[in-house]
């Protein structure tokens, strides 16, 4: 009888795994990620990201040093127990001082790339740093990440973000997930059109930019980074931010890594999604 119950349990577990696909996704603005980052700093970034399955990075240096440093990061991740692959975008079609690259990294044992990633061209004249998209699959469940870094708050990033409402119509067969540094909080009205069609932020009220110095224990400033998922297609099992600066003696040292902290979510791709 015990053996029979054990077999039934194994079958149930296998059936659940067929119905549910869980992927841990992270987004991180790595602030001028390029040749100025030391080997120790790249290794620290790898330690922060090692437990995720897919990572979207913003603010990769547009020059050769940016691509080279992402390659070093992928190599560092590969030395931590799992095989990773990566893609780096071409420089965005921006002014010389605003242009940058995006990057995706993923565990090859967990997800598969479906096709070549691309910089979104439909609104290249309206969006300074056009988003970088990649389509991936896990256990037959496909999803498309829309990696984005908005213009600074003083330049009104909502003027760019308002065009995101058109992307679900342009890619009706893609399960879109918007993620990155939006330079406005998720509560901003510019996200209302996406929210009306089912998109939700994975974190609310979570500040993600770092102050120059902690003031009375408060080290974070603004709620800019997030991940927006379609609640009709996915469920968030868990989410949060990584307070990596706590590994450093002060904020000045921590900000050599970045002035943003990573945001992450574990998404559940349910049957029928």
C-alpha positions as a Markdown table, in Angstrom:
| # | Residue | x | y | z |
|---|---|---|---|---|
| 1 | Unk | 0.0 | 0.0 | 0.0 |
| 2 | Unk | 2.8 | 2.4 | 0.9 |
| 3 | Unk | 4.5 | 1.6 | -2.4 |
| 4 | Unk | 1.3 | 2.3 | -4.3 |
| 5 | Unk | 0.8 | 5.7 | -2.6 |
| 6 | Unk | 4.4 | 6.6 | -3.4 |
| 7 | Unk | 3.8 | 5.8 | -7.1 |
| 8 | Unk | 0.6 | 7.8 | -7.1 |
| 9 | Unk | 2.5 | 10.7 | -5.5 |
| 10 | Unk | 5.2 | 10.5 | -8.2 |
| 11 | Unk | 2.6 | 10.5 | -11.0 |
| 12 | Unk | 0.8 | 13.5 | -9.4 |
| 13 | Unk | 4.0 | 15.4 | -9.1 |
| 14 | Unk | 4.9 | 14.7 | -12.7 |
| 15 | Unk | 1.4 | 15.8 | -13.9 |
| 16 | Unk | 1.7 | 19.0 | -11.9 |
| 17 | Unk | 5.1 | 19.7 | -13.5 |
| 18 | Unk | 3.5 | 19.3 | -16.9 |
| 19 | Unk | 0.7 | 21.8 | -16.1 |
| 20 | Unk | 2.8 | 24.4 | -14.4 |
| 21 | Unk | 6.0 | 26.1 | -15.6 |
| 22 | Unk | 7.8 | 28.4 | -13.2 |
| 23 | Unk | 10.5 | 30.8 | -14.3 |
| 24 | Unk | 12.4 | 33.2 | -12.1 |
| 25 | Unk | 13.0 | 36.5 | -14.0 |
| 26 | Unk | 15.1 | 39.5 | -12.9 |
| 27 | Unk | 15.6 | 43.0 | -14.3 |
| 28 | Unk | 18.5 | 45.2 | -13.4 |
| 29 | Unk | 19.8 | 48.6 | -14.5 |
| 30 | Unk | 23.6 | 48.1 | -14.1 |
| 31 | Unk | 24.6 | 51.7 | -14.6 |
| 32 | Unk | 27.3 | 52.1 | -17.2 |
| 33 | Unk | 28.1 | 48.4 | -17.4 |
| 34 | Unk | 31.3 | 48.3 | -19.4 |
| 35 | Unk | 35.1 | 48.2 | -19.2 |
| 36 | Unk | 35.2 | 50.3 | -16.1 |
| 37 | Unk | 33.7 | 47.4 | -14.1 |
| 38 | Unk | 36.5 | 45.4 | -12.4 |
| 39 | Unk | 36.7 | 41.6 | -12.4 |
| 40 | Unk | 35.6 | 41.6 | -8.7 |
| 41 | Unk | 32.6 | 43.7 | -9.6 |
| 42 | Unk | 31.5 | 41.5 | -12.5 |
| 43 | Unk | 31.9 | 38.5 | -10.2 |
| 44 | Unk | 29.7 | 40.2 | -7.6 |
| 45 | Unk | 27.0 | 40.8 | -10.2 |
| 46 | Unk | 27.2 | 37.1 | -11.1 |
| 47 | Unk | 26.7 | 36.1 | -7.5 |
| 48 | Unk | 23.6 | 38.3 | -7.3 |
| 49 | Unk | 22.1 | 36.9 | -10.5 |
| 50 | Unk | 23.1 | 33.2 | -10.3 |
| 51 | Unk | 19.7 | 32.0 | -8.9 |
| 52 | Unk | 17.5 | 33.5 | -11.6 |
| 53 | Unk | 16.6 | 31.8 | -14.8 |
| 54 | Unk | 16.4 | 34.8 | -17.1 |
| 55 | Unk | 17.9 | 38.2 | -16.6 |
| 56 | Unk | 17.2 | 41.5 | -18.5 |
| 57 | Unk | 19.9 | 44.2 | -18.1 |
| 58 | Unk | 19.8 | 47.9 | -19.0 |
| 59 | Unk | 22.4 | 50.6 | -19.4 |
| 60 | Unk | 25.1 | 48.4 | -21.1 |
| 61 | Unk | 27.7 | 50.7 | -22.5 |
| 62 | Unk | 27.2 | 51.3 | -26.2 |
| 63 | Unk | 30.9 | 50.8 | -27.1 |
| 64 | Unk | 32.7 | 47.5 | -27.5 |
| 65 | Unk | 33.4 | 47.5 | -23.8 |
| 66 | Unk | 29.8 | 46.9 | -23.0 |
| 67 | Unk | 29.4 | 43.7 | -25.1 |
| 68 | Unk | 32.8 | 42.5 | -23.8 |
| 69 | Unk | 31.8 | 42.9 | -20.1 |
| 70 | Unk | 28.5 | 41.1 | -20.6 |
| 71 | Unk | 30.5 | 38.2 | -22.1 |
| 72 | Unk | 32.6 | 38.3 | -18.9 |
| 73 | Unk | 29.5 | 38.2 | -16.8 |
| 74 | Unk | 28.1 | 35.2 | -18.8 |
| 75 | Unk | 31.5 | 33.5 | -18.2 |
| 76 | Unk | 31.3 | 34.2 | -14.5 |
| 77 | Unk | 27.8 | 32.8 | -14.4 |
| 78 | Unk | 28.9 | 29.7 | -16.2 |
| 79 | Unk | 31.4 | 29.0 | -13.5 |
| 80 | Unk | 28.7 | 29.0 | -10.9 |
| 81 | Unk | 27.0 | 25.6 | -11.6 |
| 82 | Unk | 24.7 | 26.3 | -14.6 |
| 83 | Unk | 25.2 | 26.9 | -18.3 |
| 84 | Unk | 24.1 | 30.4 | -19.4 |
| 85 | Unk | 23.7 | 32.0 | -22.9 |
| 86 | Unk | 23.4 | 35.7 | -23.6 |
| 87 | Unk | 22.6 | 38.3 | -26.3 |
| 88 | Unk | 23.5 | 42.0 | -26.4 |
| 89 | Unk | 21.6 | 44.4 | -28.5 |
| 90 | Unk | 23.0 | 46.8 | -31.0 |
| 91 | Unk | 23.3 | 50.4 | -29.7 |
| 92 | Unk | 19.9 | 52.1 | -29.5 |
| 93 | Unk | 19.1 | 54.7 | -32.1 |
| 94 | Unk | 19.6 | 57.6 | -29.7 |
| 95 | Unk | 21.7 | 60.7 | -29.4 |
| 96 | Unk | 25.3 | 59.8 | -28.8 |
| 97 | Unk | 25.2 | 60.5 | -25.1 |
| 98 | Unk | 21.9 | 58.6 | -24.6 |
| 99 | Unk | 22.6 | 55.5 | -26.7 |
| 100 | Unk | 23.2 | 52.3 | -24.9 |
| 101 | Unk | 22.8 | 48.5 | -25.3 |
| 102 | Unk | 20.5 | 46.0 | -23.6 |
| 103 | Unk | 21.3 | 42.5 | -22.7 |
| 104 | Unk | 19.5 | 39.2 | -21.9 |
| 105 | Unk | 21.1 | 36.2 | -20.1 |
| 106 | Unk | 19.4 | 32.9 | -19.5 |
| 107 | Unk | 20.0 | 29.4 | -18.3 |
| 108 | Unk | 20.0 | 27.1 | -21.3 |
| 109 | Unk | 18.7 | 24.1 | -19.2 |
| 110 | Unk | 15.7 | 26.2 | -18.1 |
| 111 | Unk | 14.6 | 28.2 | -21.2 |
| 112 | Unk | 15.1 | 28.1 | -24.9 |
| 113 | Unk | 15.4 | 31.0 | -27.3 |
| 114 | Unk | 12.8 | 30.9 | -30.0 |
| 115 | Unk | 14.2 | 33.4 | -32.4 |
| 116 | Unk | 16.7 | 36.2 | -32.7 |
| 117 | Unk | 16.1 | 39.1 | -30.3 |
| 118 | Unk | 15.3 | 42.5 | -31.8 |
| 119 | Unk | 15.2 | 46.2 | -31.1 |
| 120 | Unk | 11.6 | 47.5 | -31.5 |
| 121 | Unk | 11.4 | 49.7 | -34.6 |
| 122 | Unk | 7.7 | 50.7 | -34.7 |
| 123 | Unk | 8.2 | 53.7 | -32.4 |
| 124 | Unk | 11.9 | 54.4 | -32.9 |
| 125 | Unk | 11.2 | 58.1 | -33.6 |
| 126 | Unk | 9.0 | 58.4 | -30.4 |
| 127 | Unk | 11.2 | 56.4 | -28.0 |
| 128 | Unk | 14.7 | 57.5 | -27.4 |
| 129 | Unk | 16.1 | 54.0 | -26.3 |
| 130 | Unk | 13.9 | 51.6 | -28.2 |
| 131 | Unk | 13.0 | 48.4 | -26.3 |
| 132 | Unk | 14.8 | 45.1 | -26.9 |
| 133 | Unk | 12.7 | 42.0 | -27.2 |
| 134 | Unk | 13.4 | 38.3 | -27.0 |
| 135 | Unk | 11.0 | 35.4 | -27.3 |
| 136 | Unk | 11.8 | 32.4 | -25.0 |
| 137 | Unk | 10.0 | 29.1 | -24.1 |
| 138 | Unk | 9.9 | 26.9 | -21.1 |
| 139 | Unk | 8.2 | 23.4 | -21.3 |
| 140 | Unk | 6.2 | 24.6 | -24.3 |
| 141 | Unk | 5.2 | 27.9 | -22.8 |
| 142 | Unk | 6.4 | 30.9 | -24.8 |
| 143 | Unk | 6.8 | 34.4 | -23.6 |
| 144 | Unk | 8.4 | 37.6 | -24.9 |
| 145 | Unk | 10.4 | 40.0 | -22.7 |
| 146 | Unk | 10.3 | 43.7 | -23.5 |
| 147 | Unk | 13.5 | 45.2 | -22.0 |
| 148 | Unk | 13.3 | 49.0 | -21.6 |
| 149 | Unk | 15.2 | 51.9 | -20.2 |
| 150 | Unk | 13.2 | 55.2 | -20.2 |
| 151 | Unk | 14.5 | 58.7 | -20.6 |
| 152 | Unk | 15.2 | 60.5 | -17.2 |
| 153 | Unk | 12.3 | 61.7 | -15.1 |
| 154 | Unk | 13.0 | 65.4 | -16.0 |
| 155 | Unk | 12.4 | 64.5 | -19.6 |
| 156 | Unk | 9.0 | 63.0 | -18.9 |
| 157 | Unk | 9.4 | 59.3 | -19.7 |
| 158 | Unk | 5.6 | 59.0 | -19.8 |
| 159 | Unk | 5.9 | 60.5 | -23.3 |
| 160 | Unk | 7.6 | 57.2 | -24.3 |
| 161 | Unk | 5.8 | 54.7 | -22.1 |
| 162 | Unk | 2.4 | 55.7 | -23.6 |
| 163 | Unk | 3.3 | 53.8 | -26.8 |
| 164 | Unk | 3.6 | 50.5 | -24.9 |
| 165 | Unk | -0.2 | 50.1 | -25.0 |
| 166 | Unk | 0.1 | 49.4 | -28.8 |
| 167 | Unk | 2.6 | 46.5 | -28.4 |
| 168 | Unk | 0.1 | 43.9 | -27.4 |
| 169 | Unk | -1.8 | 44.7 | -30.6 |
| 170 | Unk | 1.3 | 44.5 | -32.7 |
| 171 | Unk | 2.3 | 41.2 | -31.1 |
| 172 | Unk | -1.0 | 39.4 | -30.4 |
| 173 | Unk | 0.6 | 35.9 | -30.4 |
| 174 | Unk | 3.3 | 36.9 | -27.9 |
| 175 | Unk | 2.8 | 36.7 | -24.2 |
| 176 | Unk | 4.5 | 40.0 | -23.4 |
| 177 | Unk | 6.3 | 40.9 | -20.2 |
| 178 | Unk | 7.5 | 44.5 | -19.9 |
| 179 | Unk | 10.5 | 45.0 | -17.6 |
| 180 | Unk | 13.2 | 47.5 | -16.9 |
| 181 | Unk | 13.8 | 51.0 | -15.6 |
| 182 | Unk | 10.8 | 53.1 | -16.4 |
| 183 | Unk | 11.9 | 56.2 | -14.4 |
| 184 | Unk | 8.3 | 56.6 | -13.2 |
| 185 | Unk | 6.5 | 54.5 | -10.5 |
| 186 | Unk | 4.0 | 51.8 | -11.4 |
| 187 | Unk | 1.2 | 53.9 | -9.9 |
| 188 | Unk | 1.7 | 56.5 | -12.7 |
| 189 | Unk | -1.4 | 56.9 | -14.9 |
| 190 | Unk | 0.7 | 56.2 | -18.1 |
| 191 | Unk | 0.4 | 52.5 | -17.2 |
| 192 | Unk | -3.4 | 52.6 | -17.0 |
| 193 | Unk | -4.0 | 51.4 | -20.6 |
| 194 | Unk | -1.8 | 48.3 | -19.9 |
| 195 | Unk | -3.5 | 47.7 | -16.6 |
| 196 | Unk | -7.0 | 47.9 | -18.3 |
| 197 | Unk | -6.0 | 45.0 | -20.5 |
| 198 | Unk | -4.7 | 42.9 | -17.6 |
| 199 | Unk | -1.1 | 43.9 | -17.0 |
| 200 | Unk | 0.0 | 44.1 | -13.4 |
| 201 | Unk | 3.3 | 45.2 | -11.7 |
| 202 | Unk | 5.1 | 42.5 | -9.8 |
| 203 | Unk | 6.0 | 44.9 | -7.0 |
| 204 | Unk | 4.2 | 47.9 | -5.6 |
| 205 | Unk | 5.7 | 50.5 | -3.2 |
| 206 | Unk | 9.2 | 49.0 | -3.7 |
| 207 | Unk | 11.9 | 51.7 | -4.2 |
| 208 | Unk | 14.6 | 50.5 | -6.5 |
| 209 | Unk | 17.0 | 53.5 | -6.9 |
| 210 | Unk | 19.8 | 54.0 | -4.4 |
| 211 | Unk | 20.6 | 57.2 | -2.5 |
| 212 | Unk | 24.1 | 58.6 | -2.3 |
| 213 | Unk | 24.0 | 57.9 | 1.5 |
| 214 | Unk | 21.6 | 56.2 | 3.8 |
| 215 | Unk | 19.6 | 58.7 | 5.9 |
| 216 | Unk | 18.2 | 57.4 | 9.2 |
| 217 | Unk | 18.3 | 53.9 | 7.7 |
| 218 | Unk | 16.6 | 54.8 | 4.5 |
| 219 | Unk | 18.9 | 53.9 | 1.6 |
| 220 | Unk | 16.5 | 53.9 | -1.4 |
| 221 | Unk | 15.0 | 56.8 | -3.3 |
| 222 | Unk | 12.5 | 56.1 | -6.1 |
| 223 | Unk | 10.2 | 53.3 | -7.3 |
| 224 | Unk | 11.4 | 53.1 | -10.9 |
| 225 | Unk | 12.2 | 49.5 | -11.8 |
| 226 | Unk | 9.5 | 46.9 | -12.3 |
| 227 | Unk | 8.1 | 43.9 | -14.2 |
| 228 | Unk | 4.6 | 44.1 | -15.8 |
| 229 | Unk | 3.0 | 40.8 | -16.6 |
| 230 | Unk | -0.3 | 39.8 | -18.1 |
| 231 | Unk | -2.5 | 38.5 | -15.3 |
| 232 | Unk | -4.6 | 36.5 | -17.7 |
| 233 | Unk | -1.6 | 34.5 | -18.8 |
| 234 | Unk | 0.7 | 34.4 | -15.7 |
| 235 | Unk | 0.5 | 34.2 | -11.9 |
| 236 | Unk | 3.2 | 35.7 | -9.7 |
| 237 | Unk | 4.3 | 33.1 | -7.1 |
| 238 | Unk | 6.8 | 35.4 | -5.4 |
| 239 | Unk | 8.6 | 38.6 | -6.2 |
| 240 | Unk | 10.8 | 41.3 | -4.6 |
| 241 | Unk | 14.0 | 43.2 | -4.9 |
| 242 | Unk | 17.6 | 42.4 | -4.0 |
| 243 | Unk | 19.2 | 44.7 | -1.5 |
| 244 | Unk | 22.7 | 44.1 | -2.7 |
| 245 | Unk | 24.1 | 47.3 | -1.1 |
| 246 | Unk | 23.9 | 45.6 | 2.3 |
| 247 | Unk | 27.0 | 43.6 | 1.2 |
| 248 | Unk | 29.1 | 46.8 | 1.2 |
| 249 | Unk | 30.4 | 49.0 | 4.0 |
| 250 | Unk | 28.8 | 52.1 | 2.5 |
| 251 | Unk | 26.6 | 53.4 | -0.4 |
| 252 | Unk | 29.6 | 54.9 | -2.2 |
| 253 | Unk | 31.2 | 51.5 | -2.5 |
| 254 | Unk | 27.9 | 49.8 | -3.4 |
| 255 | Unk | 27.2 | 52.3 | -6.1 |
| 256 | Unk | 30.3 | 51.2 | -8.0 |
| 257 | Unk | 28.1 | 48.2 | -8.9 |
| 258 | Unk | 25.0 | 50.3 | -9.8 |
| 259 | Unk | 22.7 | 53.0 | -8.5 |
| 260 | Unk | 19.7 | 50.6 | -8.9 |
| 261 | Unk | 18.8 | 47.3 | -7.2 |
| 262 | Unk | 17.4 | 44.3 | -9.1 |
| 263 | Unk | 13.7 | 43.5 | -9.2 |
| 264 | Unk | 12.5 | 40.0 | -9.7 |
| 265 | Unk | 9.5 | 37.7 | -10.0 |
| 266 | Unk | 8.8 | 34.0 | -10.1 |
| 267 | Unk | 6.1 | 33.5 | -12.7 |
| 268 | Unk | 3.8 | 30.6 | -13.1 |
| 269 | Unk | 2.7 | 29.8 | -16.6 |
| 270 | Unk | -0.5 | 27.9 | -16.2 |
| 271 | Unk | -2.2 | 25.4 | -18.5 |
| 272 | Unk | -4.2 | 27.3 | -21.1 |
| 273 | Unk | -2.0 | 30.4 | -20.8 |
